[in-house]
PDB file of C-alpha atoms in Angstrom:
ATOM      1  CA  MET E 340     112.959 -60.502 -24.464  1.00 86.00           C
ATOM      2  CA  THR E 341     113.981 -59.288 -20.956  1.00 91.00           C
ATOM      3  CA  TYR E 342     111.865 -59.533 -17.724  1.00 93.00           C
ATOM      4  CA  ARG E 343     110.966 -55.956 -18.204  1.00 93.00           C
ATOM      5  CA  ASP E 344     110.265 -56.239 -21.895  1.00 94.00           C
ATOM      6  CA  PHE E 345     107.750 -58.797 -20.648  1.00 95.00           C
ATOM      7  CA  TRP E 346     105.637 -57.000 -17.859  1.00 95.00           C
ATOM      8  CA  GLN E 347     105.972 -53.312 -19.476  1.00 96.00           C
ATOM      9  CA  PRO E 348     103.588 -53.446 -22.051  1.00 96.00           C
ATOM     10  CA  LEU E 349     101.137 -55.117 -19.454  1.00 96.00           C
ATOM     11  CA  THR E 350     100.729 -51.555 -17.820  1.00 95.00           C
ATOM     12  CA  GLY E 351      98.229 -50.560 -20.542  1.00 90.00           C
ATOM     13  CA  ARG E 352      95.843 -52.613 -18.672  1.00 90.00           C
ATOM     14  CA  TYR E 353      97.147 -53.046 -15.166  1.00 92.00           C
ATOM     15  CA  ASP E 354      99.196 -50.879 -12.447  1.00 93.00           C
ATOM     16  CA  GLU E 355     103.100 -51.494 -12.546  1.00 95.00           C
ATOM     17  CA  ASN E 356     103.081 -53.813  -9.431  1.00 95.00           C
ATOM     18  CA  GLU E 357     100.318 -55.620 -10.625  1.00 94.00           C
ATOM     19  CA  ALA E 358     102.092 -56.066 -13.843  1.00 96.00           C
ATOM     20  CA  LYS E 359     105.422 -56.910 -12.571  1.00 95.00           C
ATOM     21  CA  ALA E 360     103.409 -59.589 -10.337  1.00 95.00           C
ATOM     22  CA  ILE E 361     101.928 -61.296 -13.397  1.00 96.00           C
ATOM     23  CA  GLY E 362     105.390 -61.110 -15.367  1.00 95.00           C
ATOM     24  CA  ARG E 363     106.575 -63.155 -12.176  1.00 94.00           C
ATOM     25  CA  MET E 364     103.920 -65.684 -12.257  1.00 94.00           C
ATOM     26  CA  VAL E 365     104.538 -66.518 -16.001  1.00 96.00           C
ATOM     27  CA  MET E 366     108.222 -66.905 -15.117  1.00 95.00           C
ATOM     28  CA  GLU E 367     107.890 -68.702 -11.975  1.00 93.00           C
ATOM     29  CA  LEU E 368     104.936 -71.149 -12.852  1.00 92.00           C
ATOM     30  CA  GLY E 369     105.299 -71.355 -16.629  1.00 92.00           C
ATOM     31  CA  TYR E 370     109.234 -71.446 -16.794  1.00 93.00           C
ATOM     32  CA  GLY E 371     110.330 -72.510 -13.198  1.00 93.00           C
ATOM     33  CA  LEU E 372     112.606 -69.311 -12.703  1.00 93.00           C
ATOM     34  CA  THR E 373     113.192 -67.860  -9.360  1.00 92.00           C
ATOM     35  CA  MET E 374     113.801 -64.194  -8.813  1.00 91.00           C
ATOM     36  CA  THR E 375     117.227 -64.647  -8.597  1.00 93.00           C
ATOM     37  CA  ASP E 376     117.097 -66.248 -12.414  1.00 92.00           C
ATOM     38  CA  ILE E 377     115.171 -63.273 -13.471  1.00 91.00           C
ATOM     39  CA  LEU E 378     117.342 -60.754 -11.888  1.00 88.00           C
ATOM     40  CA  CYS E 379     120.340 -62.729 -13.598  1.00 88.00           C
ATOM     41  CA  GLN E 380     118.606 -62.066 -17.046  1.00 88.00           C
ATOM     42  CA  ARG E 381     117.596 -65.926 -17.488  1.00 91.00           C
ATOM     43  CA  VAL E 382     114.474 -64.792 -19.251  1.00 90.00           C
ATOM     44  CA  ASP E 383     116.738 -63.853 -21.961  1.00 89.00           C
ATOM     45  CA  ASP E 384     117.142 -67.637 -22.756  1.00 90.00           C
ATOM     46  CA  LEU E 385     113.110 -68.086 -22.919  1.00 92.00           C
ATOM     47  CA  PRO E 386     111.562 -68.914 -26.423  1.00 93.00           C
ATOM     48  CA  HIS E 387     110.701 -65.256 -27.637  1.00 93.00           C
ATOM     49  CA  ASP E 388     107.910 -66.138 -29.846  1.00 94.00           C
ATOM     50  CA  GLU E 389     106.072 -68.332 -26.908  1.00 94.00           C
ATOM     51  CA  LEU E 390     106.538 -65.282 -24.453  1.00 95.00           C
ATOM     52  CA  LEU E 391     105.319 -62.818 -27.092  1.00 96.00           C
ATOM     53  CA  ALA E 392     102.128 -65.012 -27.572  1.00 96.00           C
ATOM     54  CA  MET E 393     101.581 -64.993 -23.948  1.00 96.00           C
ATOM     55  CA  ARG E 394     102.122 -61.482 -23.557  1.00 96.00           C
ATOM     56  CA  GLN E 395      99.610 -60.604 -26.209  1.00 96.00           C
ATOM     57  CA  ARG E 396      97.044 -62.475 -24.311  1.00 95.00           C
ATOM     58  CA  LEU E 397      97.760 -60.682 -21.229  1.00 96.00           C
ATOM     59  CA  GLU E 398      97.394 -57.492 -22.889  1.00 95.00           C
ATOM     60  CA  ALA E 399      94.179 -58.361 -24.427  1.00 92.00           C
ATOM     61  CA  GLY E 400      92.763 -59.052 -20.511  1.00 91.00           C
ATOM     62  CA  GLU E 401      92.992 -62.670 -20.614  1.00 93.00           C
ATOM     63  CA  PRO E 402      93.574 -63.861 -16.747  1.00 93.00           C
ATOM     64  CA  VAL E 403      97.326 -64.902 -16.339  1.00 95.00           C
ATOM     65  CA  GLN E 404      95.930 -68.168 -14.823  1.00 95.00           C
ATOM     66  CA  TYR E 405      94.186 -69.158 -18.218  1.00 94.00           C
ATOM     67  CA  VAL E 406      97.318 -68.045 -20.377  1.00 95.00           C
ATOM     68  CA  LEU E 407      99.580 -70.444 -18.086  1.00 96.00           C
ATOM     69  CA  GLY E 408      96.836 -73.294 -17.795  1.00 95.00           C
ATOM     70  CA  LEU E 409      97.567 -73.309 -13.953  1.00 96.00           C
ATOM     71  CA  ALA E 410      96.302 -71.520 -10.779  1.00 94.00           C
ATOM     72  CA  GLU E 411      97.989 -71.462  -7.326  1.00 94.00           C
ATOM     73  CA  PHE E 412      95.476 -73.049  -4.501  1.00 96.00           C
ATOM     74  CA  GLY E 413      96.310 -73.522  -0.907  1.00 95.00           C
ATOM     75  CA  GLY E 414      99.913 -74.264  -2.052  1.00 93.00           C
ATOM     76  CA  ARG E 415      98.933 -76.669  -4.626  1.00 95.00           C
ATOM     77  CA  LEU E 416      98.777 -75.940  -8.432  1.00 95.00           C
ATOM     78  CA  PHE E 417      95.732 -76.589 -10.192  1.00 97.00           C
ATOM     79  CA  ARG E 418      94.762 -76.932 -13.794  1.00 96.00           C
ATOM     80  CA  VAL E 419      92.412 -74.205 -14.950  1.00 95.00           C
ATOM     81  CA  GLY E 420      91.101 -73.042 -18.272  1.00 91.00           C
ATOM     82  CA  PRO E 421      88.236 -71.287 -20.029  1.00 87.00           C
ATOM     83  CA  GLY E 422      85.051 -72.409 -18.883  1.00 84.00           C
ATOM     84  CA  VAL E 423      86.397 -73.134 -15.318  1.00 91.00           C
ATOM     85  CA  LEU E 424      86.385 -70.753 -12.618  1.00 90.00           C
ATOM     86  CA  ILE E 425      89.640 -69.547 -11.433  1.00 89.00           C
ATOM     87  CA  PRO E 426      90.119 -70.483  -7.549  1.00 94.00           C
ATOM     88  CA  ARG E 427      90.311 -67.637  -5.227  1.00 92.00           C
ATOM     89  CA  PRO E 428      92.159 -67.603  -1.356  1.00 94.00           C
ATOM     90  CA  GLU E 429      88.857 -67.251  -0.153  1.00 95.00           C
ATOM     91  CA  THR E 430      87.697 -70.360  -1.183  1.00 96.00           C
ATOM     92  CA  TYR E 431      90.639 -71.954   0.294  1.00 98.00           C
ATOM     93  CA  GLU E 432      89.734 -70.259   3.783  1.00 97.00           C
ATOM     94  CA  LEU E 433      86.343 -72.010   3.550  1.00 98.00           C
ATOM     95  CA  CYS E 434      88.297 -75.457   2.815  1.00 98.00           C
ATOM     96  CA  GLN E 435      90.454 -74.662   6.126  1.00 98.00           C
ATOM     97  CA  TRP E 436      87.326 -74.146   8.018  1.00 98.00           C
ATOM     98  CA  ILE E 437      85.956 -77.304   7.105  1.00 98.00           C
ATOM     99  CA  ILE E 438      89.162 -79.328   7.757  1.00 98.00           C
ATOM    100  CA  SER E 439      89.594 -77.767  10.744  1.00 97.00           C
ATOM    101  CA  GLU E 440      86.219 -78.954  12.050  1.00 96.00           C
ATOM    102  CA  GLN E 441      85.908 -82.369  10.004  1.00 94.00           C
ATOM    103  CA  ARG E 442      87.737 -85.580  10.584  1.00 90.00           C
ATOM    104  CA  GLY E 443      86.129 -87.910   7.668  1.00 90.00           C
ATOM    105  CA  GLY E 444      82.947 -89.190   6.547  1.00 96.00           C
ATOM    106  CA  ASP E 445      81.164 -88.918   3.360  1.00 98.00           C
ATOM    107  CA  MET E 446      81.287 -85.494   1.700  1.00 98.00           C
ATOM    108  CA  LEU E 447      79.823 -83.590  -1.366  1.00 98.00           C
ATOM    109  CA  ASP E 448      81.287 -80.898  -3.329  1.00 98.00           C
ATOM    110  CA  ILE E 449      78.346 -79.236  -5.519  1.00 97.00           C
ATOM    111  CA  GLY E 450      79.560 -77.324  -8.599  1.00 96.00           C
ATOM    112  CA  THR E 451      83.026 -78.566  -8.117  1.00 97.00           C
ATOM    113  CA  GLY E 452      84.589 -76.654 -11.314  1.00 95.00           C
ATOM    114  CA  SER E 453      88.253 -76.991 -11.505  1.00 96.00           C
ATOM    115  CA  GLY E 454      87.830 -79.525  -8.373  1.00 97.00           C
ATOM    116  CA  CYS E 455      89.886 -77.367  -6.174  1.00 97.00           C
ATOM    117  CA  ILE E 456      87.654 -77.567  -3.005  1.00 98.00           C
ATOM    118  CA  ALA E 457      86.987 -81.467  -3.412  1.00 98.00           C
ATOM    119  CA  CYS E 458      90.966 -82.216  -4.128  1.00 98.00           C
ATOM    120  CA  THR E 459      91.973 -80.093  -1.265  1.00 98.00           C
ATOM    121  CA  LEU E 460      89.470 -81.815   1.287  1.00 98.00           C
ATOM    122  CA  ALA E 461      90.546 -85.166   0.045  1.00 98.00           C
ATOM    123  CA  ALA E 462      94.107 -84.085   0.691  1.00 97.00           C
ATOM    124  CA  GLY E 463      93.593 -82.416   3.760  1.00 97.00           C
ATOM    125  CA  LEU E 464      91.066 -85.186   5.395  1.00 97.00           C
ATOM    126  CA  PRO E 465      92.666 -88.490   4.124  1.00 95.00           C
ATOM    127  CA  GLU E 466      89.800 -90.588   5.904  1.00 96.00           C
ATOM    128  CA  ALA E 467      86.922 -88.449   4.098  1.00 97.00           C
ATOM    129  CA  ARG E 468      85.195 -90.037   1.074  1.00 98.00           C
ATOM    130  CA  LEU E 469      84.760 -86.854  -1.822  1.00 98.00           C
ATOM    131  CA  THR E 470      81.969 -86.847  -4.277  1.00 98.00           C
ATOM    132  CA  ALA E 471      82.055 -83.719  -6.532  1.00 98.00           C
ATOM    133  CA  TRP E 472      78.876 -82.770  -9.024  1.00 98.00           C
ATOM    134  CA  ASP E 473      79.021 -80.458 -11.772  1.00 96.00           C
ATOM    135  CA  LEU E 474      76.641 -79.835 -14.664  1.00 93.00           C
ATOM    136  CA  SER E 475      79.759 -79.253 -17.044  1.00 93.00           C
ATOM    137  CA  ASP E 476      81.339 -81.926 -18.894  1.00 94.00           C
ATOM    138  CA  ALA E 477      84.621 -79.583 -19.427  1.00 92.00           C
ATOM    139  CA  ALA E 478      84.557 -79.059 -15.634  1.00 94.00           C
ATOM    140  CA  LEU E 479      84.192 -82.425 -14.787  1.00 97.00           C
ATOM    141  CA  ALA E 480      87.243 -83.475 -17.100  1.00 96.00           C
ATOM    142  CA  MET E 481      89.517 -80.649 -15.247  1.00 96.00           C
ATOM    143  CA  ALA E 482      88.391 -81.613 -11.861  1.00 97.00           C
ATOM    144  CA  ALA E 483      89.479 -85.384 -12.961  1.00 98.00           C
ATOM    145  CA  ALA E 484      92.937 -84.134 -13.985  1.00 97.00           C
ATOM    146  CA  ASN E 485      93.162 -82.204 -10.940  1.00 98.00           C
ATOM    147  CA  ALA E 486      92.324 -85.613  -8.898  1.00 98.00           C
ATOM    148  CA  LYS E 487      95.201 -87.050 -10.485  1.00 97.00           C
ATOM    149  CA  ARG E 488      97.390 -84.118 -10.026  1.00 95.00           C
ATOM    150  CA  THR E 489      97.067 -83.797  -6.519  1.00 96.00           C
ATOM    151  CA  ASN E 490      97.095 -87.698  -5.873  1.00 97.00           C
ATOM    152  CA  VAL E 491      93.799 -87.852  -4.474  1.00 98.00           C
ATOM    153  CA  HIS E 492      90.374 -89.715  -5.259  1.00 97.00           C
ATOM    154  CA  VAL E 493      87.214 -87.890  -5.986  1.00 98.00           C
ATOM    155  CA  SER E 494      84.023 -89.343  -7.039  1.00 98.00           C
ATOM    156  CA  LEU E 495      82.900 -87.266  -9.954  1.00 98.00           C
ATOM    157  CA  VAL E 496      79.436 -87.066 -11.186  1.00 98.00           C
ATOM    158  CA  ARG E 497      77.384 -84.897 -13.710  1.00 98.00           C
ATOM    159  CA  GLN E 498      74.602 -83.559 -11.855  1.00 97.00           C
ATOM    160  CA  ASP E 499      72.441 -80.167 -12.087  1.00 94.00           C
ATOM    161  CA  ALA E 500      72.422 -78.546  -8.441  1.00 95.00           C
ATOM    162  CA  LEU E 501      69.133 -77.023  -9.059  1.00 94.00           C
ATOM    163  CA  ARG E 502      67.623 -80.448  -9.639  1.00 95.00           C
ATOM    164  CA  PRO E 503      69.430 -82.615  -7.340  1.00 96.00           C
ATOM    165  CA  PRO E 504      68.155 -86.329  -6.902  1.00 96.00           C
ATOM    166  CA  ALA E 505      66.165 -87.372  -3.833  1.00 95.00           C
ATOM    167  CA  ASP E 506      68.652 -88.419  -1.733  1.00 96.00           C
ATOM    168  CA  HIS E 507      68.176 -89.397   2.267  1.00 96.00           C
ATOM    169  CA  GLY E 508      71.059 -89.298   4.658  1.00 96.00           C
ATOM    170  CA  LEU E 509      74.009 -90.013   2.297  1.00 97.00           C
ATOM    171  CA  TRP E 510      76.426 -87.230   3.325  1.00 98.00           C
ATOM    172  CA  ASP E 511      78.245 -85.879   6.512  1.00 98.00           C
ATOM    173  CA  VAL E 512      79.364 -83.031   4.631  1.00 98.00           C
ATOM    174  CA  ILE E 513      77.983 -80.727   1.846  1.00 98.00           C
ATOM    175  CA  VAL E 514      80.180 -77.852   0.491  1.00 98.00           C
ATOM    176  CA  SER E 515      79.440 -75.406  -2.155  1.00 97.00           C
ATOM    177  CA  ASN E 516      80.858 -72.225  -3.940  1.00 94.00           C
ATOM    178  CA  PRO E 517      77.427 -71.682  -6.339  1.00 91.00           C
ATOM    179  CA  PRO E 518      77.096 -68.751  -8.698  1.00 81.00           C
ATOM    180  CA  TYR E 519      76.026 -65.880  -6.508  1.00 75.00           C
ATOM    181  CA  ILE E 520      76.911 -62.701  -7.868  1.00 72.00           C
ATOM    182  CA  CYS E 521      73.721 -60.654  -9.414  1.00 65.00           C
ATOM    183  CA  ARG E 522      73.948 -59.179 -12.651  1.00 71.00           C
ATOM    184  CA  ASN E 523      73.597 -55.496 -11.373  1.00 71.00           C
ATOM    185  CA  GLU E 524      76.961 -56.175  -9.495  1.00 73.00           C
ATOM    186  CA  MET E 525      78.923 -56.837 -13.049  1.00 71.00           C
ATOM    187  CA  ALA E 526      79.883 -53.163 -13.433  1.00 68.00           C
ATOM    188  CA  ALA E 527      81.865 -53.061 -10.190  1.00 71.00           C
ATOM    189  CA  MET E 528      83.968 -56.147 -11.374  1.00 64.00           C
ATOM    190  CA  ALA E 529      87.169 -56.373 -12.932  1.00 72.00           C
ATOM    191  CA  THR E 530      86.724 -56.649 -16.513  1.00 73.00           C
ATOM    192  CA  ASN E 531      89.172 -59.577 -17.390  1.00 68.00           C
ATOM    193  CA  VAL E 532      86.841 -61.431 -15.010  1.00 70.00           C
ATOM    194  CA  VAL E 533      83.689 -60.617 -16.653  1.00 63.00           C
ATOM    195  CA  GLU E 534      85.055 -60.882 -20.188  1.00 65.00           C
ATOM    196  CA  HIS E 535      86.762 -63.926 -19.854  1.00 62.00           C
ATOM    197  CA  GLU E 536      85.344 -66.478 -16.874  1.00 65.00           C
ATOM    198  CA  PRO E 537      82.457 -68.531 -16.933  1.00 69.00           C
ATOM    199  CA  HIS E 538      79.010 -66.436 -16.405  1.00 68.00           C
ATOM    200  CA  GLU E 539      77.359 -69.714 -15.526  1.00 72.00           C
ATOM    201  CA  ALA E 540      79.584 -70.043 -12.631  1.00 68.00           C
ATOM    202  CA  LEU E 541      79.579 -66.245 -11.379  1.00 64.00           C
ATOM    203  CA  PHE E 542      76.042 -64.923 -12.164  1.00 70.00           C
ATOM    204  CA  VAL E 543      72.572 -65.312 -10.566  1.00 67.00           C
ATOM    205  CA  PRO E 544      69.449 -63.106 -11.670  1.00 72.00           C
ATOM    206  CA  ASP E 545      69.160 -59.974  -9.941  1.00 68.00           C
ATOM    207  CA  ASP E 546      65.567 -61.133  -8.378  1.00 75.00           C
ATOM    208  CA  ASP E 547      66.668 -64.322  -7.363  1.00 77.00           C
ATOM    209  CA  ALA E 548      70.204 -64.309  -5.530  1.00 83.00           C
ATOM    210  CA  LEU E 549      69.593 -66.950  -3.287  1.00 93.00           C
ATOM    211  CA  LEU E 550      68.575 -69.370  -6.390  1.00 92.00           C
ATOM    212  CA  PHE E 551      71.452 -71.923  -5.871  1.00 93.00           C
ATOM    213  CA  TYR E 552      71.631 -71.764  -1.792  1.00 95.00           C
ATOM    214  CA  ARG E 553      67.865 -72.498  -1.568  1.00 95.00           C
ATOM    215  CA  ALA E 554      68.251 -75.480  -3.780  1.00 95.00           C
ATOM    216  CA  ILE E 555      71.196 -76.819  -2.449  1.00 97.00           C
ATOM    217  CA  ALA E 556      69.867 -76.132   1.216  1.00 98.00           C
ATOM    218  CA  SER E 557      66.772 -77.753   0.351  1.00 97.00           C
ATOM    219  CA  TYR E 558      68.529 -81.014  -0.603  1.00 98.00           C
ATOM    220  CA  ALA E 559      70.944 -81.088   2.149  1.00 98.00           C
ATOM    221  CA  VAL E 560      68.135 -81.006   4.750  1.00 97.00           C
ATOM    222  CA  GLU E 561      67.176 -84.542   3.527  1.00 97.00           C
ATOM    223  CA  ALA E 562      70.515 -85.754   2.088  1.00 98.00           C
ATOM    224  CA  LEU E 563      72.998 -84.852   5.402  1.00 98.00           C
ATOM    225  CA  ARG E 564      73.135 -87.256   8.151  1.00 97.00           C
ATOM    226  CA  PRO E 565      71.934 -86.188  11.604  1.00 96.00           C
ATOM    227  CA  ASP E 566      74.703 -83.772  12.900  1.00 95.00           C
ATOM    228  CA  GLY E 567      75.796 -83.342   9.293  1.00 97.00           C
ATOM    229  CA  ARG E 568      77.005 -79.759   8.149  1.00 98.00           C
ATOM    230  CA  LEU E 569      76.346 -77.684   5.089  1.00 98.00           C
ATOM    231  CA  TYR E 570      79.153 -74.904   4.288  1.00 98.00           C
ATOM    232  CA  PHE E 571      78.723 -72.248   1.812  1.00 97.00           C
ATOM    233  CA  GLU E 572      80.934 -69.690   0.018  1.00 96.00           C
ATOM    234  CA  ILE E 573      78.596 -66.659   0.036  1.00 94.00           C
ATOM    235  CA  ASN E 574      77.815 -63.105  -1.551  1.00 93.00           C
ATOM    236  CA  PRO E 575      78.390 -60.802   1.538  1.00 92.00           C
ATOM    237  CA  HIS E 576      75.428 -58.562   0.248  1.00 91.00           C
ATOM    238  CA  TYR E 577      73.076 -61.383   1.164  1.00 92.00           C
ATOM    239  CA  ALA E 578      74.515 -63.089   4.337  1.00 96.00           C
ATOM    240  CA  ASN E 579      71.448 -62.223   6.397  1.00 97.00           C
ATOM    241  CA  GLU E 580      69.064 -63.415   3.957  1.00 96.00           C
ATOM    242  CA  LEU E 581      70.893 -66.678   3.858  1.00 97.00           C
ATOM    243  CA  GLU E 582      71.086 -67.401   7.405  1.00 98.00           C
ATOM    244  CA  THR E 583      67.222 -66.730   7.438  1.00 97.00           C
ATOM    245  CA  LEU E 584      66.841 -69.053   4.559  1.00 97.00           C
ATOM    246  CA  LEU E 585      68.882 -71.857   6.414  1.00 98.00           C
ATOM    247  CA  ALA E 586      66.988 -71.187   9.933  1.00 97.00           C
ATOM    248  CA  GLY E 587      63.586 -71.465   7.937  1.00 97.00           C
ATOM    249  CA  LEU E 588      64.535 -74.994   6.783  1.00 97.00           C
ATOM    250  CA  GLY E 589      65.131 -76.108  10.250  1.00 96.00           C
ATOM    251  CA  LEU E 590      69.182 -76.226  10.404  1.00 97.00           C
ATOM    252  CA  THR E 591      70.789 -74.764  13.278  1.00 97.00           C
ATOM    253  CA  ASP E 592      74.373 -73.729  14.521  1.00 97.00           C
ATOM    254  CA  ILE E 593      74.589 -71.180  11.743  1.00 98.00           C
ATOM    255  CA  GLU E 594      77.882 -69.122  11.921  1.00 98.00           C
ATOM    256  CA  THR E 595      78.952 -66.587   9.136  1.00 98.00           C
ATOM    257  CA  ARG E 596      82.638 -65.794   8.850  1.00 97.00           C
ATOM    258  CA  ASN E 597      84.858 -63.225   7.520  1.00 97.00           C
ATOM    259  CA  ASP E 598      87.404 -63.723   5.038  1.00 96.00           C
ATOM    260  CA  GLN E 599      91.066 -62.230   5.173  1.00 93.00           C
ATOM    261  CA  PHE E 600      89.644 -59.069   3.408  1.00 93.00           C
ATOM    262  CA  GLY E 601      86.934 -58.593   6.298  1.00 95.00           C
ATOM    263  CA  LYS E 602      83.821 -59.458   4.228  1.00 95.00           C
ATOM    264  CA  LYS E 603      81.183 -62.001   5.192  1.00 96.00           C
ATOM    265  CA  ARG E 604      82.390 -64.990   3.031  1.00 96.00           C
ATOM    266  CA  MET E 605      81.331 -68.392   4.544  1.00 98.00           C
ATOM    267  CA  THR E 606      78.527 -69.907   6.059  1.00 98.00           C
ATOM    268  CA  ARG E 607      77.840 -73.120   7.955  1.00 98.00           C
ATOM    269  CA  ALA E 608      74.696 -74.656   9.247  1.00 98.00           C
ATOM    270  CA  CYS E 609      74.176 -78.114  11.100  1.00 97.00           C
ATOM    271  CA  LYS E 610      71.306 -80.578  10.672  1.00 97.00           C
ATOM    272  CA  PRO E 611      70.000 -81.116  14.010  1.00 94.00           C
ATOM    273  CA  THR E 612      70.390 -84.950  15.648  1.00 87.00           C
ATOM    274  CA  THR E 613      66.837 -86.886  15.555  1.00 71.00           C
ATOM    275  CA  GLY E 614      64.811 -86.012  18.701  1.00 45.00           C
ATOM    276  CA  LYS E 615      66.721 -82.319  19.247  1.00 40.00           C
TER     277      LYS E 615
END
């Protein structure tokens, strides 16, 4: 099978440039081939049956990251699979924001999924102590594998974000990329996302878009130390409502930033120092 044989059938679902990019990702991440190798027809040497099985999964709309079992995030490769959300570049921007403002301390990642946020923070902030929650046993197992893969330590805990414990003053930083897409937005989403990525990690009820933000922010008000910070990845449609919610809980220095695509995508809020 040639490189063209691999990517061309994918144009039934993707445009030509995206089909080629998916083909390159398979060759580079899956088999370690460079573009030079591809041009020199090294693809011909790869196992035909294996490539055919991958191509069939891609033609059916399965995300290439699930087909490979790998996703790139901030220059690192993370294990991913069905049941775990595929890391996005916007989420890495959130990690960069946190790393630029923090030096260490006790940090909690709520709804860790693949562990991409917790592992990235642990790698970027060696003095930090990372804990990560998830309700999914599959996600916790994946996060553990990724912590080992990235050579960092993350304490993993099975915990429901909507029913957090009554903690007080435990954390210097809490971060979360919670479910935030309303189901009425589903029609505008890519079909391979809707059909393959875990809905419990994506969607919230149409009548309660801030469900997870409310629960996590309420926990943060008690569980953060004075001057502690809360960071969220957000739905741009509800940025103003989220800022109002955070201010109503007594959090201060609220800031919302755009992602690389110009959309409001991340918000930070601070717990005031006692006496302020």
